[in-house]
PDB file of C-alpha atoms in Angstrom:
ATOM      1  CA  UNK A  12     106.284 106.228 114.261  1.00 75.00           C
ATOM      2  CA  UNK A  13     106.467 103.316 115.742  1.00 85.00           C
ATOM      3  CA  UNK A  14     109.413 100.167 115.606  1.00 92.00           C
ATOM      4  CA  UNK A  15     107.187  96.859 114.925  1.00 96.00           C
ATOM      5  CA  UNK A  16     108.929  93.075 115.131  1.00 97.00           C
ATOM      6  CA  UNK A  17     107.230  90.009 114.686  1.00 98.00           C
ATOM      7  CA  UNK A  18     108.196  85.917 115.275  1.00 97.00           C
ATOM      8  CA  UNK A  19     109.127  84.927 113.822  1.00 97.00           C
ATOM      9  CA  UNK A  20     109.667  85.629 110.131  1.00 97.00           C
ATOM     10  CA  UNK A  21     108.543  82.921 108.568  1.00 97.00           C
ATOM     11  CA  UNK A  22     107.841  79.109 109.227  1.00 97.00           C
ATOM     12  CA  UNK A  23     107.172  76.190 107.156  1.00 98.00           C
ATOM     13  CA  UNK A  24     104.721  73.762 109.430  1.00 97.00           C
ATOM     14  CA  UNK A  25     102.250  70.606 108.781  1.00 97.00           C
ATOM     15  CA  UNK A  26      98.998  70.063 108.596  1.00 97.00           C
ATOM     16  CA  UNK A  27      96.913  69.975 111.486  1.00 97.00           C
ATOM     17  CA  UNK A  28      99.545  71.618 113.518  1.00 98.00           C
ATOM     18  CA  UNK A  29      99.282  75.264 115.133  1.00 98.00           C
ATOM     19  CA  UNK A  30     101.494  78.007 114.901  1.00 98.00           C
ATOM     20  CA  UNK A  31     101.686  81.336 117.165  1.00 98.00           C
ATOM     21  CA  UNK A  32     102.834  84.627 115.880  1.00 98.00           C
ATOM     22  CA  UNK A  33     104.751  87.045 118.234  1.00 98.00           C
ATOM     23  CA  UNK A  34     104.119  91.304 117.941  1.00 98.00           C
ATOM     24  CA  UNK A  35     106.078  93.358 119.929  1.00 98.00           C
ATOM     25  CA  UNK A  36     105.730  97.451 119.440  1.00 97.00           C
ATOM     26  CA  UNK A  37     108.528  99.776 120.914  1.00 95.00           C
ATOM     27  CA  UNK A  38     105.789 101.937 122.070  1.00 93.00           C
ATOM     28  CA  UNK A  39     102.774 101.791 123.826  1.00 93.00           C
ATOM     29  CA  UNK A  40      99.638 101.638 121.663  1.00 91.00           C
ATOM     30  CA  UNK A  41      95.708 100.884 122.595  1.00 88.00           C
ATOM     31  CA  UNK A  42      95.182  99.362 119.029  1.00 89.00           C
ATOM     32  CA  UNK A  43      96.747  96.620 117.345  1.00 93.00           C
ATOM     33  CA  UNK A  44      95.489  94.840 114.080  1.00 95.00           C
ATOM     34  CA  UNK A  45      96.287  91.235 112.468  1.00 97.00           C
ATOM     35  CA  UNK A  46      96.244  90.859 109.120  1.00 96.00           C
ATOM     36  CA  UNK A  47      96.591  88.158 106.395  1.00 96.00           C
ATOM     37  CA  UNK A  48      98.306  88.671 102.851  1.00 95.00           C
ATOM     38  CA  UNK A  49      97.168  86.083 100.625  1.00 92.00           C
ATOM     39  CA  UNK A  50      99.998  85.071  97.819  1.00 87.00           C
ATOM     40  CA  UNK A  51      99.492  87.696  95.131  1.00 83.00           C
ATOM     41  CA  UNK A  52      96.590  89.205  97.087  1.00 87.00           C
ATOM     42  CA  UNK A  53      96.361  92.718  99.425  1.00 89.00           C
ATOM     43  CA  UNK A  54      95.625  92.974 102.839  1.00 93.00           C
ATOM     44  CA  UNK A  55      92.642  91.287 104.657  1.00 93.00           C
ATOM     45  CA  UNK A  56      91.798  92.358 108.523  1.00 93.00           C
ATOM     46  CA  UNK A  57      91.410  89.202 110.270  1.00 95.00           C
ATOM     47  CA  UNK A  58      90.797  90.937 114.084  1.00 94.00           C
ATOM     48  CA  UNK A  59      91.190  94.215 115.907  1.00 92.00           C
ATOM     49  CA  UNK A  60      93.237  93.476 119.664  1.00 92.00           C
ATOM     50  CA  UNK A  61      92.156  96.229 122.067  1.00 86.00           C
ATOM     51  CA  UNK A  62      94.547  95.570 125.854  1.00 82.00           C
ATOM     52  CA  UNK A  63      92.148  94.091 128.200  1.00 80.00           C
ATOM     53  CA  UNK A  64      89.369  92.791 125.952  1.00 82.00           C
ATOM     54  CA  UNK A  65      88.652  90.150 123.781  1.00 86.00           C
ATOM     55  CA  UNK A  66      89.874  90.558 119.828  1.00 91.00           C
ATOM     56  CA  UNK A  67      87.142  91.837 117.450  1.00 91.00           C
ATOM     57  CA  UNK A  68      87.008  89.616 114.861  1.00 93.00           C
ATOM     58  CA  UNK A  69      86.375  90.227 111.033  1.00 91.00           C
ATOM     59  CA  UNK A  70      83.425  88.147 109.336  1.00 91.00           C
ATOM     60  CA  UNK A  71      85.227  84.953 107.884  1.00 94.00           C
ATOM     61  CA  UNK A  72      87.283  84.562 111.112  1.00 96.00           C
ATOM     62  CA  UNK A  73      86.488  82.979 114.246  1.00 96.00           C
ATOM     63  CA  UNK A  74      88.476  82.980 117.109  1.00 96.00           C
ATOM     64  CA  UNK A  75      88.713  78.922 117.510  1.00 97.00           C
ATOM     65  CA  UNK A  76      90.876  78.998 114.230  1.00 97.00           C
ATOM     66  CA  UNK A  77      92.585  82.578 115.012  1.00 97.00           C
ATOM     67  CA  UNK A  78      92.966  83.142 118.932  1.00 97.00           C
ATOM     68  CA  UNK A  79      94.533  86.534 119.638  1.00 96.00           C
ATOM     69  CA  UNK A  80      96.128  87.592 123.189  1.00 94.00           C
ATOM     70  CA  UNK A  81      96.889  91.058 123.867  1.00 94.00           C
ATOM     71  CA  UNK A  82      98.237  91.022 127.453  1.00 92.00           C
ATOM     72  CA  UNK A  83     100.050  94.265 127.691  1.00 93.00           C
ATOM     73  CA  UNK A  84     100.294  97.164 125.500  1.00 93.00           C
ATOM     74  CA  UNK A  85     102.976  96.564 123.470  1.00 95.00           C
ATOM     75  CA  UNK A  86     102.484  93.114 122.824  1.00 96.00           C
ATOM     76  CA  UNK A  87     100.062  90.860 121.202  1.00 96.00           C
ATOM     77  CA  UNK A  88     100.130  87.152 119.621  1.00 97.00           C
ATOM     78  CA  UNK A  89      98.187  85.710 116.952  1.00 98.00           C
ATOM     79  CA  UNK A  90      97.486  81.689 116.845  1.00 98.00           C
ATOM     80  CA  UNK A  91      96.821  79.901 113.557  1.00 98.00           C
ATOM     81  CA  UNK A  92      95.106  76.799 114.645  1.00 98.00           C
ATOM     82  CA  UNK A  93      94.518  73.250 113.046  1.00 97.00           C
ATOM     83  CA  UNK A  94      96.570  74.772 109.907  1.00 97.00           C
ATOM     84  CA  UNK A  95      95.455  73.291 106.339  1.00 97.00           C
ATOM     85  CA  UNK A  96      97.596  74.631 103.268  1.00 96.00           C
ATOM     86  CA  UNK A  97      95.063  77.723 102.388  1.00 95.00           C
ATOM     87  CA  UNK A  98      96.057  79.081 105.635  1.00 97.00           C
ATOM     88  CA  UNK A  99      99.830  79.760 104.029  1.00 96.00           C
ATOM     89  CA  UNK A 100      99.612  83.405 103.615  1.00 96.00           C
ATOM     90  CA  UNK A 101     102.070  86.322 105.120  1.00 96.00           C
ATOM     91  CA  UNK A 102     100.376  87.902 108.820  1.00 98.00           C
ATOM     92  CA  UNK A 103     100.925  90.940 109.200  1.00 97.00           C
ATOM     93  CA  UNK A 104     100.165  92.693 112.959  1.00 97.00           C
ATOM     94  CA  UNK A 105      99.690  96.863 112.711  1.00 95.00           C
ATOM     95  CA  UNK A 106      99.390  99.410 115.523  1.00 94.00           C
ATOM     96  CA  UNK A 107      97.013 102.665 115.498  1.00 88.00           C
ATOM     97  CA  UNK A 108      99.061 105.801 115.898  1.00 83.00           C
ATOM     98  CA  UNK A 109      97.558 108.569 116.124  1.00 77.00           C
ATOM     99  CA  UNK A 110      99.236 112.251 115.873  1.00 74.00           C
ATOM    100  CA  UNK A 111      96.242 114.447 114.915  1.00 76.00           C
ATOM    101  CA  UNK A 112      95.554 111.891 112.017  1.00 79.00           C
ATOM    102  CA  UNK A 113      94.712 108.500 112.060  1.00 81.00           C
ATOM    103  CA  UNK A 114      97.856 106.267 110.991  1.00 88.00           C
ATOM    104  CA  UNK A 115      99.023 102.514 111.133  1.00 91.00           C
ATOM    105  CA  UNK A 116     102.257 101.343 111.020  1.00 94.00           C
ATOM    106  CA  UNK A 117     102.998  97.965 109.929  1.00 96.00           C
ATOM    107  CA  UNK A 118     105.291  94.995 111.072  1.00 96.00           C
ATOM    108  CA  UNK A 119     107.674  93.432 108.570  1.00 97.00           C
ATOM    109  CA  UNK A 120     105.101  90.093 108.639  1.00 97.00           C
ATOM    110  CA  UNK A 121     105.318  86.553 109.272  1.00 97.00           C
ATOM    111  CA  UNK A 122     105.498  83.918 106.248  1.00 96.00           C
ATOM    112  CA  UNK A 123     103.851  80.670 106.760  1.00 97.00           C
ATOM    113  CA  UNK A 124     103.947  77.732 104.468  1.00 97.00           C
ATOM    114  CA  UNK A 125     101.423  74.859 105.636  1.00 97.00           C
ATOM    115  CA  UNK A 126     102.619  71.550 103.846  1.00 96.00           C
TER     116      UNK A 126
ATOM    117  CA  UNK B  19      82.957  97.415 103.823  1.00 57.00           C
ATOM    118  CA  UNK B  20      83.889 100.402 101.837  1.00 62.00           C
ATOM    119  CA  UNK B  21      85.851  98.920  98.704  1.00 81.00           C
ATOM    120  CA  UNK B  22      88.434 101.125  96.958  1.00 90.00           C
ATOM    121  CA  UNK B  23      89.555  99.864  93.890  1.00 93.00           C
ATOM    122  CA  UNK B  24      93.007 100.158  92.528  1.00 95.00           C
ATOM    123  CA  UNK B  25      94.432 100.461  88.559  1.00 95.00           C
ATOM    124  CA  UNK B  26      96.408  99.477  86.554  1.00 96.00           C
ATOM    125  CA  UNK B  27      96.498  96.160  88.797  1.00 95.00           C
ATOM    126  CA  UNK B  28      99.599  95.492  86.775  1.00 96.00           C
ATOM    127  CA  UNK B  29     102.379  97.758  85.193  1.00 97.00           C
ATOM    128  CA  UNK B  30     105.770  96.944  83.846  1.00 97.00           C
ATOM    129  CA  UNK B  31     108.126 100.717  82.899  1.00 97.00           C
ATOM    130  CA  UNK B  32     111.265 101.499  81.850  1.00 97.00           C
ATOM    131  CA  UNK B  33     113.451 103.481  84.119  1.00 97.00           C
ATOM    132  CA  UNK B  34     113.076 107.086  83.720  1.00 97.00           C
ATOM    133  CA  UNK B  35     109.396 106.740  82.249  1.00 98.00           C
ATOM    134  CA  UNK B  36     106.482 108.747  84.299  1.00 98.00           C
ATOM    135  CA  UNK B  37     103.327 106.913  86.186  1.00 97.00           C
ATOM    136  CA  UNK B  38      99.847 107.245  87.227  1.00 98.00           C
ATOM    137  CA  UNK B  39      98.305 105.093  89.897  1.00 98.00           C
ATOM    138  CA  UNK B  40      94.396 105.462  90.711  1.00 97.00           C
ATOM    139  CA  UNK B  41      92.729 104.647  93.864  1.00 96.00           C
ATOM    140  CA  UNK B  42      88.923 105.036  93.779  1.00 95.00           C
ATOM    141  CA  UNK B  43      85.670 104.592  95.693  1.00 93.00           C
ATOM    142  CA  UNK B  44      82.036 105.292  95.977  1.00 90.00           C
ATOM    143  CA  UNK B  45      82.664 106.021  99.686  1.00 89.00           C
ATOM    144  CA  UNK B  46      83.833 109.008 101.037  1.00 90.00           C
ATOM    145  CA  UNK B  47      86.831 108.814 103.702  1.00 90.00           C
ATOM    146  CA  UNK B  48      88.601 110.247 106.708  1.00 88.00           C
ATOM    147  CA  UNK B  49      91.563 109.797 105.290  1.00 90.00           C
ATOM    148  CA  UNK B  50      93.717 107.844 102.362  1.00 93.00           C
ATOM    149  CA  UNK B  51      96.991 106.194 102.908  1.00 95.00           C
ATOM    150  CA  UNK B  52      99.179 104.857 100.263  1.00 97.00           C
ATOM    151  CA  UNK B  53     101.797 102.297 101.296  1.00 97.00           C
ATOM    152  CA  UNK B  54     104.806 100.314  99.409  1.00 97.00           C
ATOM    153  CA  UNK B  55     105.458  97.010  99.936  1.00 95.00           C
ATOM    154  CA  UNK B  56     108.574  95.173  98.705  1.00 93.00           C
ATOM    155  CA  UNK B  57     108.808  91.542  98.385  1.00 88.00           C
ATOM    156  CA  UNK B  58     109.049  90.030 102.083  1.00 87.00           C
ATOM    157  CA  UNK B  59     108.709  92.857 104.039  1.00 92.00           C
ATOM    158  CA  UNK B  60     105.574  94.139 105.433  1.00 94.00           C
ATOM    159  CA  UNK B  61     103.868  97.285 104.104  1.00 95.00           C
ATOM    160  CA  UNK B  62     105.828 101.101 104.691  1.00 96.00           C
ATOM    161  CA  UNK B  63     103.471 103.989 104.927  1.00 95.00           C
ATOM    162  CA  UNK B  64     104.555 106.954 102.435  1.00 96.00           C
ATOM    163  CA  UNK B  65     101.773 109.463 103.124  1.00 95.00           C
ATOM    164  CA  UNK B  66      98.547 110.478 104.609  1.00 94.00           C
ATOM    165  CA  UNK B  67      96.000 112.673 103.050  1.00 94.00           C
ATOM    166  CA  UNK B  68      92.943 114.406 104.653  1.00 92.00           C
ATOM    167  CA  UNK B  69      91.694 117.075 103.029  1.00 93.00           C
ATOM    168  CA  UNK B  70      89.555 117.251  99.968  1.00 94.00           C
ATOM    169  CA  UNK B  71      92.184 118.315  97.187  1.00 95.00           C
ATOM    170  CA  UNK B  72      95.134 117.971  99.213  1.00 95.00           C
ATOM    171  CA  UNK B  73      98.255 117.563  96.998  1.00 97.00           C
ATOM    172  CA  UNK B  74     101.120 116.042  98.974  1.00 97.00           C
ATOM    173  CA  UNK B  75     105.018 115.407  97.424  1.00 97.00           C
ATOM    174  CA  UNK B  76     107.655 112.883  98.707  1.00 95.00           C
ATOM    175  CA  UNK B  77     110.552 113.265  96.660  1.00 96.00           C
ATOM    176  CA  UNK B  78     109.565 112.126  92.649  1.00 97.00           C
ATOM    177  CA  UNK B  79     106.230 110.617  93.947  1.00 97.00           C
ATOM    178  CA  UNK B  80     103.058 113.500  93.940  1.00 98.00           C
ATOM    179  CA  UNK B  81      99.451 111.904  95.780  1.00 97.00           C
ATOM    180  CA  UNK B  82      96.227 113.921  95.861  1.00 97.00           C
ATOM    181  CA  UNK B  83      93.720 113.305  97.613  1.00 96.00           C
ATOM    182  CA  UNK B  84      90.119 113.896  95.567  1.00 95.00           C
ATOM    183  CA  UNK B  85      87.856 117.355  96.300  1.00 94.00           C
ATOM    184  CA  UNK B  86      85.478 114.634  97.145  1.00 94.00           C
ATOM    185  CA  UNK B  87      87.241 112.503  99.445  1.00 93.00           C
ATOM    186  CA  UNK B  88      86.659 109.676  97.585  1.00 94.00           C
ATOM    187  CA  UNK B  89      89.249 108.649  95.370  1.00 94.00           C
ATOM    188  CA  UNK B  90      93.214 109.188  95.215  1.00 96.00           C
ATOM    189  CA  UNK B  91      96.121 109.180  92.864  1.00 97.00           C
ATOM    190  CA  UNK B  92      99.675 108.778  92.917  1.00 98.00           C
ATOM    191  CA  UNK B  93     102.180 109.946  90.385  1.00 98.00           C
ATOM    192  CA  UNK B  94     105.713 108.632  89.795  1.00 98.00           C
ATOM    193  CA  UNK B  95     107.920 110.993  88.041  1.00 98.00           C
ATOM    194  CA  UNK B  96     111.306 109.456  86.197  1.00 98.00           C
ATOM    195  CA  UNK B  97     110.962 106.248  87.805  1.00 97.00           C
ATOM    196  CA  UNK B  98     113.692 104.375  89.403  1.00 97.00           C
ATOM    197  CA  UNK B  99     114.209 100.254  90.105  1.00 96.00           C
ATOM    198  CA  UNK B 100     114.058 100.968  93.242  1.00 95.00           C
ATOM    199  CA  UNK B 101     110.499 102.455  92.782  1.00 96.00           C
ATOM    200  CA  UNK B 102     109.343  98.681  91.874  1.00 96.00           C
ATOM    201  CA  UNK B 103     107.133  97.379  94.694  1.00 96.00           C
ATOM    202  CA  UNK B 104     103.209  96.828  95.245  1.00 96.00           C
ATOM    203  CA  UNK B 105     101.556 100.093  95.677  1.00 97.00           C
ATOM    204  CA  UNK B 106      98.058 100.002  98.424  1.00 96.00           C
ATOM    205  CA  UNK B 107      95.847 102.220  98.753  1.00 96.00           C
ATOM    206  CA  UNK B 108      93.914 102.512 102.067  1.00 95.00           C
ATOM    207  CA  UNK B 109      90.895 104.505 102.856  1.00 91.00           C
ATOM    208  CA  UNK B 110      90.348 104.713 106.466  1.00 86.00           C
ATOM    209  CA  UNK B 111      86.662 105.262 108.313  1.00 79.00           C
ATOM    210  CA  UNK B 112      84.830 104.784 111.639  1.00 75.00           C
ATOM    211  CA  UNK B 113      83.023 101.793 111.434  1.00 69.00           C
ATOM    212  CA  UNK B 114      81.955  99.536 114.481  1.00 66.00           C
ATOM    213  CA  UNK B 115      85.561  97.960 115.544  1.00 63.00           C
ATOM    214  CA  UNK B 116      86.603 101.752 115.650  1.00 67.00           C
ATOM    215  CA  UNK B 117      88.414 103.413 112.918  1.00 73.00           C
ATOM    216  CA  UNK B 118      89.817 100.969 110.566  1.00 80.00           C
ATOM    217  CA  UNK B 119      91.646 100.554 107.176  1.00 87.00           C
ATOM    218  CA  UNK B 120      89.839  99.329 104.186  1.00 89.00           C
ATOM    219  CA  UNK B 121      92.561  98.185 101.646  1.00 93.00           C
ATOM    220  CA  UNK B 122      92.458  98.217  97.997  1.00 93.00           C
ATOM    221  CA  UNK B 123      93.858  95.291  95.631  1.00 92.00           C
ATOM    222  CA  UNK B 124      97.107  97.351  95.036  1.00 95.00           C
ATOM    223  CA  UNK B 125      99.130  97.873  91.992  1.00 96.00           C
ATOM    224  CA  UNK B 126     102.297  95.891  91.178  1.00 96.00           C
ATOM    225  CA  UNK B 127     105.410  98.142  89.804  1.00 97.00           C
ATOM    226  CA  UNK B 128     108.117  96.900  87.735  1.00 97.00           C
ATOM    227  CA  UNK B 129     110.782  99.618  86.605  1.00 97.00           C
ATOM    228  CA  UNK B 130     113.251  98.039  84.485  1.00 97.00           C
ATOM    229  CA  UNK B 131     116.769  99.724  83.734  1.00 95.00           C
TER     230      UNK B 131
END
């Protein structure tokens, strides 16, 4: 499988403010996913990050609020822009990995508190 | 969106007591992961399943996969403290971003010693 890190952990920031999120995969992978963990809530997919293309974002996300770069394949960023409180959740980014069956492997997330 | 839904949402156990956790769906899937998240750490995959009826074992946990591909189940056997976590179940399909993960609400596990 693959070794996942993310920047950083967690952050507390203010409102109006923005906030990127760093993924960095030991391994080279075509897919990577970004996520959002609501407190108390499961996972929701925000976009999928494909090297070379523009993110494919999940209905409720836009990219103005969530811009993604993947510029390499083993590392992608996530921005949360403008934040308001409701965007405190934990981000998670996943990879695909694929050995005969279809797999992701997560990161260990990011934590954001919006004041 | 393919929604799996996940009970008990909630369950509190004494250590050594057995568990049931039930994953289900109207959709059929690819394939059914089950992950285990503990507080501040991101989601760790314990297994894939496949195939309709597929039984796999990790150690004290069982998951089975249904004939139908549509629903799952994992079974805790003596449970442990260190079994206490939130439990996801995800069914994964082709849809049009590519093959993707659709999660369910999970279940929350307390084993207390």
């Amino acid at each position: 499988s693959a070794v996942i890190s993310q920047k950083p952990s967690r952050d507390i920031c203010q409102r109006g403010t923005s906030l990127t999120i760093q993924c960095q995969v030991d391994s080279q992978v075509t897919m990577m996913f970004w996520y959002r963990q609501q407190p108390g809530q499961s996972l929701t997919l925000i976009a999928t990050a494909n090297q070379g293309s523009e993110a494919t974002y999940e209905s409720g996300f836009v990219i103005d609020k969530f811009p993604i770069s993947r510029p390499n394949l083993t590392f992608s960023t996530l921005t949360v822009s403008n934040m308001s409180p409701e965007d405190s959740s934990i981000y998670l980014c996943s990879v695909e990995w694929d050995r005969g069956i279809y797999e992701q492997f997560f990161g260990p997330g990011t934590r954001l508190t919006v004041l | 969106t393919q929604l799996l839904e996940q009970s008990p949402q909630f369950l509190s156990i004494q250590e050594g007591e057995n568990l049931t956790v039930y994953c289900n769906s109207s959709s059929v899937f690819s394939s059914l992961q089950w992950y285990r998240q503990e507080p501040g750490e991101g989601p760790v995959l314990l297994v894939t399943v496949v195939t309709g009826g597929e039984v796999k074992k990790l150690k004290r946990l069982t998951f089975q996969f249904g004939d139908a591909r549509k629903d799952s189940s994992l079974h805790i056997t003596a449970a442990q403290p260190g079994d206490t976590g939130l439990y996801l179940c995800a069914g994964g399909a082709l849809g049009d971003s590519g093959y993707a993960l659709n999660f369910g609400k999970g279940t929350s596990l307390l084993v207390t010693p």
